XYZ file of C-alpha atoms in Angstrom:
770
model
C 19.000 -6.472 83.767
C 17.815 -9.237 85.105
C 13.955 -8.763 84.514
C 14.993 -7.824 80.637
C 17.409 -10.732 80.448
C 14.297 -13.108 81.825
C 11.605 -11.603 79.797
C 13.739 -12.060 76.492
C 14.413 -15.529 77.106
C 10.797 -16.458 77.320
C 10.796 -15.242 73.819
C 12.971 -17.517 72.661
C 16.352 -17.531 70.772
C 16.717 -15.157 67.845
C 16.740 -11.329 67.143
C 14.406 -8.925 68.227
C 13.308 -5.407 67.134
C 12.699 -3.051 70.368
C 10.221 -0.173 69.571
C 8.647 2.761 71.639
C 5.322 3.029 72.861
C 4.725 6.154 74.611
C 2.006 7.434 76.827
C 1.144 11.102 74.274
C 2.010 8.637 71.005
C -0.299 7.656 68.491
C -2.976 9.914 69.667
C -6.370 10.909 67.555
C -5.306 14.163 66.997
C -1.258 13.686 66.891
C 0.709 10.769 65.467
C 4.095 11.158 66.809
C 5.063 8.720 63.687
C 9.022 8.438 64.051
C 9.845 10.793 66.920
C 10.735 8.030 68.906
C 14.132 5.276 67.909
C 13.063 1.505 66.950
C 15.717 -0.745 66.703
C 15.792 -3.913 64.269
C 17.379 -7.028 64.509
C 18.812 -6.628 67.915
C 21.366 -9.502 68.567
C 22.712 -10.142 72.424
C 22.226 -9.208 75.566
C 24.372 -6.422 75.689
C 22.975 -4.764 71.945
C 19.420 -5.264 73.657
C 20.086 -3.371 76.299
C 21.786 -0.768 74.637
C 18.902 -0.721 72.567
C 16.302 -0.121 75.469
C 18.575 2.761 76.705
C 18.648 4.128 73.568
C 14.636 4.014 72.895
C 14.088 5.607 76.275
C 16.203 8.505 75.584
C 14.636 9.108 72.549
C 11.930 10.318 74.249
C 14.114 13.332 75.078
C 15.650 14.100 71.669
C 15.593 17.601 70.309
C 12.863 16.769 67.297
C 10.537 14.846 70.087
C 10.752 17.631 72.438
C 10.139 20.205 69.792
C 7.163 18.057 68.401
C 5.649 17.749 71.836
C 5.740 21.451 72.340
C 4.056 22.449 69.002
C 1.351 19.736 70.052
C 1.030 21.827 73.591
C 1.537 18.595 75.395
C 3.341 19.191 78.907
C 6.655 17.114 79.510
C 4.875 15.721 82.811
C 2.459 14.013 80.956
C 4.608 12.030 78.987
C 6.403 8.807 79.663
C 7.732 5.757 77.587
C 7.894 1.890 77.623
C 10.552 0.274 75.071
C 8.458 -3.127 73.753
C 10.428 -5.889 72.763
C 9.364 -7.992 69.963
C 10.538 -10.995 68.037
C 11.874 -10.034 64.659
C 9.899 -11.163 61.713
C 11.928 -12.200 58.896
C 9.797 -10.559 56.258
C 10.156 -11.175 52.679
C 7.345 -8.334 51.707
C 6.239 -5.776 54.469
C 4.528 -2.192 54.388
C 1.983 0.177 55.487
C -1.454 0.371 54.812
C -4.577 3.443 55.417
C -7.983 2.352 56.265
C -8.801 5.429 54.276
C -7.377 6.829 51.050
C -5.616 9.939 52.062
C -5.334 11.229 48.102
C -8.950 11.780 48.788
C -9.843 11.236 51.920
C -12.336 8.063 50.916
C -13.580 6.041 54.242
C -14.115 3.060 51.686
C -10.899 3.120 50.136
C -7.906 1.468 51.456
C -4.271 2.421 50.479
C -1.541 0.024 50.532
C 2.488 0.499 50.206
C 4.282 -2.481 49.827
C 8.205 -3.454 48.895
C 10.564 -6.178 49.641
C 12.317 -6.895 53.046
C 11.723 -4.950 55.803
C 9.263 -2.322 56.239
C 11.745 0.369 57.297
C 12.990 0.904 53.752
C 9.161 2.581 52.916
C 9.477 4.606 56.378
C 12.709 5.826 55.578
C 12.128 6.459 52.060
C 14.864 4.271 50.485
C 12.613 3.040 47.964
C 9.502 3.993 46.222
C 6.965 1.223 47.139
C 4.285 -0.524 44.979
C 1.004 1.522 45.627
C -2.395 -0.118 45.570
C -5.742 1.091 46.401
C -8.682 -1.056 47.750
C -12.566 -0.390 47.368
C -13.380 -1.909 51.211
C -17.032 -2.266 50.663
C -16.766 -4.098 47.537
C -13.547 -5.826 48.029
C -11.827 -5.006 45.032
C -8.660 -3.893 43.672
C -9.278 0.012 42.267
C -5.685 0.744 41.003
C -2.253 -0.615 40.947
C 1.129 1.249 40.664
C 3.755 -1.078 40.408
C 7.389 0.312 41.122
C 11.059 -0.584 40.612
C 12.101 -1.313 43.774
C 15.934 -1.550 43.703
C 16.793 -1.557 47.359
C 15.760 -3.642 50.141
C 16.515 -3.532 53.602
C 17.252 -6.989 55.172
C 18.582 -8.525 58.329
C 22.432 -8.524 58.614
C 24.216 -11.402 60.077
C 25.703 -9.172 62.584
C 22.833 -7.646 63.940
C 21.167 -4.231 62.665
C 20.160 -3.990 59.177
C 21.803 -3.290 55.678
C 20.466 -2.007 52.319
C 20.889 -4.923 49.731
C 19.545 -5.259 45.847
C 16.664 -6.729 45.082
C 16.432 -10.088 42.739
C 13.281 -8.781 40.883
C 12.755 -5.433 41.653
C 10.044 -4.626 38.957
C 7.601 -7.577 40.479
C 4.382 -6.763 41.994
C 5.444 -7.048 45.845
C 2.301 -8.308 46.714
C -0.126 -10.900 44.821
C -3.733 -9.566 44.444
C -4.989 -12.448 46.604
C -2.558 -11.113 49.517
C -3.392 -6.986 48.360
C -7.150 -8.169 49.507
C -5.714 -9.838 52.740
C -3.666 -6.817 54.061
C -7.010 -4.537 53.066
C -9.039 -7.299 55.078
C -6.657 -6.681 57.822
C -6.558 -2.889 57.718
C -10.401 -3.398 58.133
C -10.249 -5.379 60.780
C -8.319 -2.851 62.923
C -10.508 -0.055 61.985
C -13.504 -1.799 63.084
C -11.690 -2.807 66.466
C -10.670 1.089 66.887
C -13.796 2.651 65.537
C -11.694 5.294 63.966
C -9.509 5.178 60.984
C -6.197 3.731 61.382
C -2.358 3.171 59.722
C -1.151 0.048 60.009
C 2.248 -1.536 59.515
C 2.465 -5.122 58.356
C 4.598 -8.038 57.036
C 4.753 -11.343 55.458
C 6.770 -14.281 56.421
C 6.712 -17.582 55.079
C 2.778 -16.503 53.514
C 1.898 -15.693 57.239
C 0.453 -12.501 57.645
C 1.542 -10.222 60.652
C 0.346 -7.039 61.966
C 3.023 -4.931 63.687
C 2.129 -1.586 64.327
C -1.464 0.305 64.404
C -2.321 4.168 65.212
C -4.896 6.261 64.384
C -4.598 8.377 60.834
C -4.370 12.345 62.545
C -4.242 14.051 59.285
C -7.297 13.608 57.546
C -10.680 15.456 56.889
C -13.172 14.187 59.671
C -17.003 14.656 58.267
C -19.235 15.490 60.851
C -21.081 12.121 62.073
C -24.550 13.817 61.302
C -23.452 13.703 57.305
C -22.088 10.646 57.138
C -23.741 7.647 55.500
C -22.943 3.697 56.384
C -20.368 1.870 53.709
C -22.427 0.760 50.622
C -25.453 3.455 51.017
C -25.887 5.671 48.502
C -23.764 8.443 49.042
C -24.705 12.460 49.625
C -22.565 15.078 48.090
C -22.022 18.422 49.702
C -20.336 21.908 49.008
C -19.213 24.369 51.246
C -21.140 27.561 50.501
C -19.272 30.053 52.974
C -15.809 29.280 52.111
C -16.050 29.380 48.736
C -18.782 32.275 48.154
C -18.674 34.352 51.363
C -14.689 34.285 51.543
C -14.000 33.115 54.967
C -13.405 29.312 56.417
C -13.733 29.879 60.035
C -16.779 28.506 61.762
C -20.082 30.882 62.128
C -20.964 31.469 65.543
C -23.850 29.046 66.763
C -26.621 31.968 67.166
C -24.997 33.382 63.732
C -25.304 30.051 61.503
C -28.730 29.856 62.944
C -29.356 33.599 61.583
C -27.737 32.779 58.161
C -29.883 29.583 58.002
C -33.013 32.038 57.900
C -31.526 34.470 55.546
C -30.701 31.958 53.267
C -34.332 30.624 53.042
C -35.876 34.059 52.829
C -33.145 35.457 50.264
C -33.951 32.520 47.538
C -37.414 33.215 47.997
C -39.657 32.230 51.382
C -39.069 28.205 51.620
C -36.571 27.735 48.817
C -33.465 26.816 50.648
C -34.778 24.762 53.544
C -32.294 23.074 55.509
C -32.164 19.796 58.033
C -32.828 15.982 56.488
C -34.209 15.973 53.440
C -33.530 20.043 52.604
C -31.383 21.694 50.437
C -28.961 23.232 52.973
C -27.013 21.846 56.025
C -26.091 23.951 59.397
C -23.905 21.783 61.531
C -21.375 23.332 64.110
C -20.704 26.449 62.602
C -20.987 25.266 58.975
C -23.008 25.503 56.376
C -23.453 23.123 53.056
C -25.463 22.687 50.173
C -26.750 19.432 49.728
C -25.919 18.755 45.979
C -27.428 15.432 45.704
C -30.851 17.008 46.770
C -30.335 20.373 45.110
C -30.292 18.508 41.984
C -32.768 16.239 42.238
C -35.090 19.214 43.658
C -34.476 21.815 40.849
C -33.320 19.747 38.038
C -29.853 19.382 36.856
C -29.405 22.608 35.004
C -30.304 24.750 37.906
C -29.082 22.369 40.636
C -25.661 21.722 39.287
C -25.631 25.843 38.658
C -25.776 25.716 42.268
C -22.911 23.788 42.867
C -20.962 25.439 40.332
C -21.448 28.759 42.107
C -19.655 27.682 45.002
C -16.920 25.339 43.541
C -16.740 26.331 39.722
C -14.147 23.577 39.116
C -16.884 20.781 39.042
C -18.489 22.682 35.812
C -17.057 19.940 33.510
C -17.902 16.992 35.754
C -21.519 16.366 36.438
C -21.677 13.492 33.276
C -19.695 11.712 35.994
C -21.101 12.852 39.230
C -24.852 13.360 38.457
C -25.725 9.503 38.449
C -23.332 8.558 40.911
C -24.535 11.450 43.538
C -28.289 12.739 42.969
C -30.983 11.830 45.206
C -33.067 9.044 44.357
C -36.243 10.554 45.502
C -37.896 13.816 46.121
C -38.681 14.950 49.723
C -41.482 16.837 50.741
C -38.881 19.945 51.655
C -37.478 19.238 48.067
C -40.748 19.805 46.679
C -41.641 22.967 49.028
C -38.629 24.077 48.001
C -38.952 24.015 44.160
C -42.378 25.667 44.412
C -40.559 28.353 46.196
C -37.946 28.739 43.883
C -40.718 29.042 40.839
C -42.795 31.316 42.630
C -39.615 33.840 43.216
C -38.513 33.761 39.669
C -42.194 34.244 38.408
C -42.039 37.057 40.644
C -38.846 38.647 38.829
C -40.452 38.006 35.126
C -42.219 41.414 34.982
C -39.608 43.525 36.510
C -36.953 42.058 34.627
C -39.017 42.875 31.446
C -39.822 46.609 32.687
C -36.057 47.280 33.567
C -35.119 45.766 30.064
C -37.237 48.028 27.615
C -37.322 50.951 30.266
C -35.514 53.728 31.588
C -32.318 52.159 33.495
C -31.730 55.301 35.119
C -35.237 55.771 36.308
C -35.372 52.082 37.881
C -31.965 52.689 39.564
C -33.004 55.677 40.883
C -36.189 53.977 42.374
C -33.862 51.298 43.640
C -31.534 53.206 45.371
C -34.545 55.344 47.038
C -35.968 51.953 48.190
C -32.858 51.002 49.292
C -32.049 54.405 51.480
C -35.476 53.844 53.110
C -34.592 50.327 53.853
C -31.173 51.037 55.647
C -33.587 53.833 57.934
C -35.712 51.478 58.662
C -33.330 48.801 59.876
C -31.508 51.380 61.920
C -34.292 52.695 63.355
C -35.051 48.985 64.889
C -35.451 49.036 68.304
C -34.404 46.061 71.328
C -38.408 45.960 72.281
C -39.203 42.299 71.958
C -37.646 38.526 71.560
C -34.867 38.259 69.270
C -36.504 36.037 66.909
C -39.543 38.461 66.499
C -36.945 41.341 66.027
C -35.048 39.112 63.162
C -38.739 38.808 61.652
C -39.301 42.693 61.802
C -35.866 43.096 60.259
C -36.745 40.662 57.369
C -40.091 42.471 57.225
C -38.583 46.057 56.422
C -36.589 44.723 53.473
C -40.200 43.005 51.707
C -40.257 45.340 49.525
C -36.635 45.287 48.108
C -36.727 41.291 48.173
C -39.158 41.894 45.302
C -36.773 43.736 43.507
C -33.986 41.310 43.794
C -34.034 40.625 39.934
C -32.735 44.626 39.302
C -29.448 42.426 38.230
C -30.605 40.090 35.801
C -31.312 42.792 32.960
C -28.134 43.967 33.664
C -26.559 40.493 32.940
C -28.612 39.953 29.741
C -27.407 43.639 28.544
C -23.891 42.571 29.302
C -24.627 39.188 27.315
C -25.888 41.104 24.281
C -22.815 43.562 24.450
C -20.482 40.670 24.655
C -22.100 39.401 21.510
C -21.740 42.400 19.611
C -18.235 42.736 19.664
C -17.473 38.692 19.594
C -14.431 38.111 17.953
C -13.034 41.638 17.570
C -10.130 41.178 20.009
C -11.688 43.504 22.922
C -11.853 41.171 25.564
C -10.174 43.747 27.871
C -12.287 46.684 26.787
C -15.466 44.333 28.175
C -13.803 43.234 30.966
C -13.088 46.646 32.038
C -16.497 47.615 31.796
C -17.311 45.547 35.184
C -15.024 48.355 36.984
C -16.675 50.692 39.077
C -20.214 50.101 38.705
C -22.196 52.513 40.234
C -24.791 50.638 41.941
C -22.429 48.426 43.238
C -22.135 49.219 47.437
C -18.871 47.461 47.932
C -17.278 49.104 45.212
C -19.021 52.508 46.861
C -17.072 51.539 50.076
C -13.767 51.629 48.375
C -14.707 54.619 47.121
C -15.655 55.978 50.403
C -12.256 54.787 52.203
C -10.081 56.021 49.235
C -11.664 59.527 49.891
C -11.258 59.457 53.573
C -7.360 58.315 53.009
C -6.979 60.970 50.807
C -7.915 63.795 53.051
C -5.261 65.750 54.456
C -6.510 65.896 58.027
C -6.019 62.007 57.836
C -2.692 62.359 56.585
C -1.917 64.414 59.222
C -2.676 61.906 61.636
C 0.105 59.752 62.706
C -1.248 57.027 65.157
C -4.593 55.138 65.711
C -4.618 56.734 68.914
C -4.328 60.171 67.942
C -7.097 59.216 65.354
C -9.297 57.560 68.377
C -8.777 60.747 70.137
C -9.936 63.045 67.625
C -13.355 61.063 66.114
C -14.248 60.846 70.049
C -13.819 64.518 70.537
C -14.911 65.096 66.856
C -11.886 67.481 66.468
C -11.629 66.921 62.934
C -13.010 69.678 60.512
C -17.022 69.609 60.162
C -16.702 68.144 56.259
C -14.124 65.278 57.582
C -16.586 64.328 60.095
C -19.515 64.083 57.830
C -17.721 62.005 55.399
C -16.691 59.821 58.638
C -19.957 59.614 60.023
C -21.581 58.904 56.443
C -19.297 55.965 55.868
C -19.889 54.075 59.355
C -23.699 54.631 58.886
C -23.370 53.372 55.307
C -20.612 50.951 55.771
C -19.722 50.604 59.497
C -21.269 47.154 59.800
C -18.870 45.683 57.095
C -15.560 43.736 57.750
C -14.192 40.755 58.615
C -16.626 37.606 59.020
C -19.309 40.211 58.710
C -22.266 37.769 58.232
C -21.893 36.235 61.606
C -23.920 37.852 64.164
C -21.443 37.538 66.588
C -18.442 39.583 64.879
C -17.693 43.016 66.353
C -18.725 45.891 64.285
C -16.157 48.428 62.832
C -17.984 51.307 64.046
C -17.482 50.226 66.967
C -13.573 50.401 66.568
C -12.324 53.283 64.965
C -8.554 52.463 65.350
C -9.082 49.300 63.132
C -10.578 51.626 60.662
C -7.522 54.117 60.772
C -5.514 50.571 60.232
C -7.288 49.877 57.183
C -6.889 53.475 55.933
C -3.787 54.124 56.695
C -3.112 50.677 54.274
C -4.091 52.467 51.238
C -1.722 53.947 48.688
C -3.187 57.106 47.858
C -0.653 58.043 45.455
C -0.261 54.722 43.515
C -3.373 52.492 43.478
C -5.933 50.768 41.540
C -8.344 53.100 42.481
C -6.630 56.080 40.545
C -6.353 54.066 37.537
C -9.444 52.232 36.944
C -11.460 55.253 36.292
C -9.074 56.099 33.189
C -9.149 52.148 32.137
C -12.982 51.845 31.902
C -13.228 55.603 30.189
C -10.528 54.400 27.400
C -12.400 51.132 27.106
C -15.750 52.755 26.842
C -14.475 54.921 24.517
C -12.726 51.785 22.008
C -16.171 49.829 22.160
C -18.235 53.231 21.354
C -15.968 53.766 18.277
C -16.194 49.745 17.316
C -20.021 50.187 17.528
C -20.121 53.386 15.474
C -17.998 51.371 12.990
C -20.925 48.627 12.916
C -23.878 51.126 13.331
C -24.707 50.209 16.673
C -23.797 52.947 18.547
C -27.519 53.311 20.211
C -27.588 50.101 21.244
C -24.286 49.820 23.201
C -24.895 53.161 24.630
C -28.474 51.825 25.532
C -27.378 47.994 27.271
C -24.219 49.981 28.524
C -26.495 52.049 30.517
C -28.552 49.565 31.706
C -25.183 47.390 32.801
C -23.869 50.008 34.802
C -26.929 51.161 36.235
C -28.302 47.297 37.537
C -25.584 45.310 37.684
C -24.265 45.848 41.420
C -27.666 45.467 42.815
C -26.767 41.937 42.780
C -24.555 42.695 45.930
C -27.578 44.927 47.609
C -29.580 42.337 49.493
C -26.509 40.938 51.358
C -25.625 44.503 51.860
C -28.530 45.102 53.819
C -28.560 41.543 55.840
C -24.976 42.758 57.112
C -26.619 46.110 58.342
C -29.416 44.016 59.877
C -26.670 41.743 61.255
C -24.940 44.560 63.079
C -27.934 45.821 64.507
C -29.106 42.676 66.079
C -25.191 42.130 67.108
C -25.886 45.020 69.421
C -29.541 43.677 70.430
C -27.722 40.134 71.329
C -25.058 41.727 73.470
C -27.425 43.766 75.396
C -29.658 40.293 76.236
C -26.198 38.832 77.160
C -25.335 41.642 79.473
C -28.485 41.300 81.297
C -28.006 37.389 81.502
C -24.458 38.346 82.939
C -26.699 40.005 85.744
C -28.614 36.999 86.255
C -25.660 35.088 86.784
C -26.201 32.726 84.265
C -23.322 33.936 82.048
C -19.639 35.143 82.542
C -19.712 37.588 79.899
C -22.243 38.819 77.450
C -20.503 37.362 74.607
C -21.565 33.918 75.309
C -24.613 34.793 73.990
C -23.571 33.668 70.975
C -23.020 30.522 71.646
C -26.443 29.301 71.795
C -29.226 28.836 69.215
C -31.737 31.412 68.735
C -34.831 29.024 69.981
C -32.500 28.720 73.349
C -31.860 32.706 73.592
C -35.388 33.110 73.138
C -36.483 30.460 75.920
C -34.130 32.416 78.007
C -35.433 35.535 77.512
C -38.701 34.441 78.666
C -37.618 32.059 81.658
C -34.575 33.420 84.073
C -34.472 29.870 85.704
C -32.945 28.111 82.625
C -29.010 27.261 83.066
C -27.249 28.631 79.951
C -23.785 27.405 80.662
C -24.169 23.627 80.242
C -25.920 24.857 76.720
C -23.045 26.813 75.583
C -20.567 23.826 76.340
C -22.638 21.242 74.575
C -23.351 23.851 71.861
C -19.394 24.744 71.239
C -17.986 20.967 72.023
C -17.755 20.019 68.210
C -16.554 23.234 66.829
C -13.580 23.332 69.546
C -12.974 19.991 68.595
C -12.521 20.967 64.922
C -10.730 24.048 65.711
C -7.588 22.925 64.088
C -8.915 22.266 60.931
C -7.315 25.278 58.711
C -8.280 24.253 55.043
C -11.542 22.798 54.752
C -12.388 21.027 51.177
C -14.958 22.636 49.486
C -16.597 19.722 48.041
C -16.986 16.130 49.361
C -18.930 13.303 49.842
C -20.935 11.448 53.025
C -18.040 8.785 52.799
C -15.679 11.581 52.938
C -14.368 11.402 49.647
C -12.959 14.754 48.507
C -14.386 15.792 45.129
C -10.992 17.270 43.110
C -10.564 18.306 39.669
C -6.807 18.350 38.305
C -6.230 20.761 35.721
C -3.283 20.539 33.853
C -1.193 23.281 32.699
C 2.475 23.253 30.788
C 5.503 22.916 33.171
C 5.722 25.615 35.417
C 1.605 27.009 35.467
C -0.736 26.577 38.175
C -3.961 26.434 36.382
C -6.995 27.914 38.001
C -10.129 29.618 37.463
C -10.145 33.064 35.075
C -11.758 35.410 37.089
C -10.558 39.145 35.805
C -8.891 39.734 32.366
C -5.666 40.532 32.236
C -2.033 39.677 32.356
C 0.102 41.127 34.872
C 3.597 40.477 36.551
C 4.869 41.208 39.708
C 6.307 40.212 43.312
C 4.123 37.762 45.390
C 2.678 39.116 48.619
C 1.113 35.907 50.554
C -1.716 37.031 53.030
C -3.454 34.742 55.902
C -5.000 37.966 56.999
C -5.721 41.277 55.530
C -3.491 43.581 57.366
C -0.830 41.419 58.552
C 1.713 43.312 55.946
C 1.452 45.889 53.898
C 0.665 44.769 49.900
C 2.950 47.636 47.868
C 1.447 48.904 44.555
C 2.627 46.637 41.958
C 2.572 43.538 44.060
C 0.193 40.506 43.237
C -2.054 39.346 46.407
C -1.852 35.685 47.023
C -4.665 34.216 50.184
C -7.193 31.784 50.503
C -10.301 33.714 50.103
C -11.343 37.127 50.680
C -14.199 39.347 52.193
C -15.065 42.696 51.990
C -12.709 43.890 54.604
C -10.000 43.026 52.278
C -11.351 45.991 49.936
C -8.580 48.237 50.823
C -5.798 45.494 50.113
C -7.156 45.418 47.034
C -6.457 49.130 46.192
C -2.929 48.577 45.978
C -2.627 45.128 44.558
C -1.554 44.590 40.827
C -3.097 41.252 40.744
C -4.978 38.573 42.981
C -4.640 34.897 43.319
C -6.892 32.812 45.274
C -7.300 29.481 46.847
C -10.739 29.466 46.614
C -14.138 31.126 45.280
C -15.992 31.244 41.985
C -16.892 34.353 39.818
C -19.509 35.728 42.451
C -16.864 35.381 45.316
C -16.169 38.958 46.903
C -12.230 38.899 45.812
C -13.725 38.324 42.370
C -15.864 40.915 42.232
C -13.472 43.537 43.654
C -10.760 42.306 41.031
C -13.390 43.036 38.031
C -14.418 46.252 39.918
C -10.969 47.560 40.217
C -9.627 45.820 36.487
C -6.865 43.578 38.102
C -6.386 40.510 36.696
C -7.381 37.626 38.935
C -7.190 33.897 39.005
C -8.898 31.429 41.463
C -9.373 27.734 42.569
C -5.082 27.274 42.896
C -5.413 24.551 45.777
C -2.291 25.281 47.994
C -1.696 28.628 46.341
C -0.227 30.329 49.615
C 2.132 27.275 50.377
C 3.216 26.922 46.020
C 3.933 30.326 46.312
C 5.791 32.324 48.557
C 6.509 36.062 49.696
C 8.501 37.683 46.792
C 7.984 35.249 43.789
C 7.896 36.876 40.725
C 4.484 35.794 39.353
C 2.632 36.263 35.898
C -1.260 36.185 36.786
C -2.970 35.848 33.391
C -6.775 36.115 34.627
C -8.029 35.755 30.809
C -6.990 32.012 31.161
C -6.796 31.046 34.636
C -3.189 30.494 34.499
C -0.402 31.667 36.948
C 3.302 31.182 36.510
C 6.155 31.689 39.247
C 8.618 33.818 36.491
C 11.464 33.713 38.924
C 11.651 32.260 42.691
C 12.542 34.939 45.505
């Protein structure tokens, strides 16, 4: 008590504020904002001592303990200082962020301001003014001036009280003061070298800094992707989350392999990564450098690549291109352009041949080649360094790479059909043509799963353990085992994160396969209805074509479309099979490294770069665990990030397009035609809870492992993904309405909400909350 009284005397006469500063407070990854108590306008010895005790005690309030448990901070790691400061008699006060939390832009500061003490803003009793400032140009970008009816002011007897503001509609800060506060924010950020959140106050035209803490809720762009303030910005688009359907990072080795695949799949050298290239592969994530892609391939092709991953940007390029297009063409861009042109030219003759030839014969030839490729990949042996095995694997696919254009005639044929029936009111029938494509391997996988699930022997199996025992002992009938073996031969490498070499394969986990089969409702599912809908649709279209005298033309184009459209999926399908084989080979090498004492477990091989694996195969003296630690450090740092933005720039600005609908409507992208009502089932993973027939699947994104879930669903709502993402393809395959691009759908929609999904117009309505 004596020490407190003596220290208070040094401050001089007048009221004080008592505030907390805890050792586990204001960290870069946990703010603790508002967890401990603050006491303002404390007057007199007894009030001061009481405030200090209560401030200390608030370290152990229910909310503070719960927060620390959630942040996994042990109780023994926490202590608290009660800070006593002179009380500012602020006329205006507020908070400020050194980045704009609304769009994550590092170059924009956002300021909230109101009359009186800042506690009015923090506690939410007033809607403050909001100012956005460009820190680089030192200019005010926007001002939102609100009516600030109530302020918190010092009470004569101590503490604070609400009082009406005299002129609540006035701008709280002048323009000059706004820039002064922004300058203070910038200085604090420069001092700490991280984005900062501050509290400030104005008293008698003097600006005071009250508090500063790191911002913990922003999206941190990898340092390698940042440009300096004022430099020309680069636009990036996530090419995995939207296109491939998962947002978790690749393994280190998996990303190296995927980067090789991307470059070869687009035509040798068409998608190079690195500085000046088209792709960016860092810390388990792959991005398209949209600025370079637009410069390299031209506006139409370049923006088309971005739209493929982020369809919401399709109408925004008039403003985005001038701001973000790369200023010059690099050597890598030139080589990428040449490779893309060469690849396109190689497709010209096969495309023409298929358009005017026998589509069924071309499909037979393609399928024969596909079977040969599968057999060649399955025949690979682990008899050479991993990089050479990868080259050998891609070499087996060379012939089918050249026939990748097989799906192009199908797209041309479909456009001709759509044009033929334009304005005839047959949109649903035209959409049904995309269901059950005979050439789609993902659709074939769904059919094969459904067939196995329908077998009476499977239905009689009561548990995963029983299934595993019978499969291991080959105790099922020869016909069932033949179906099972054929499935595993063709699709045993498919599943969650199938494109990552580190992912365990379904063929090695029959218990997991049992769960997926058991999730299929064989009595009432989309699979049982899709063929019927397609048959009815074709009959209706043929009748209309007959009336127009175009029956023969329709049949020809319909055959081309059905026979060839699904081949768009086969290159990736082959890559997944190759990835599965390489997964096994890599684990074999990992086991060798364990025996040599260089690994603790074989799976650590997936934490090495390809070049490091090959070097380790050749030199047993290279220590590997330090490489594992270094390679995974940044991936672990970002492990808590769940929702990665799809498109952002090199100053952190997230590019979002606000689509507006009527009240109660969520507006996204139309993916699969039709309108359906049903109760929502919100899933984070495919098998956490069953989707019953008639329910609407709501999730972030999907990949092939979700296929059985679609079999039961009546409609689909996705947060991310374009028309060529897995969820979109399967929704059309099964003829169920689908809307994508609904940001935060998994939080806005709750289990049991009655939804109306309009896949034709891209609109979702919550008809009745659960």
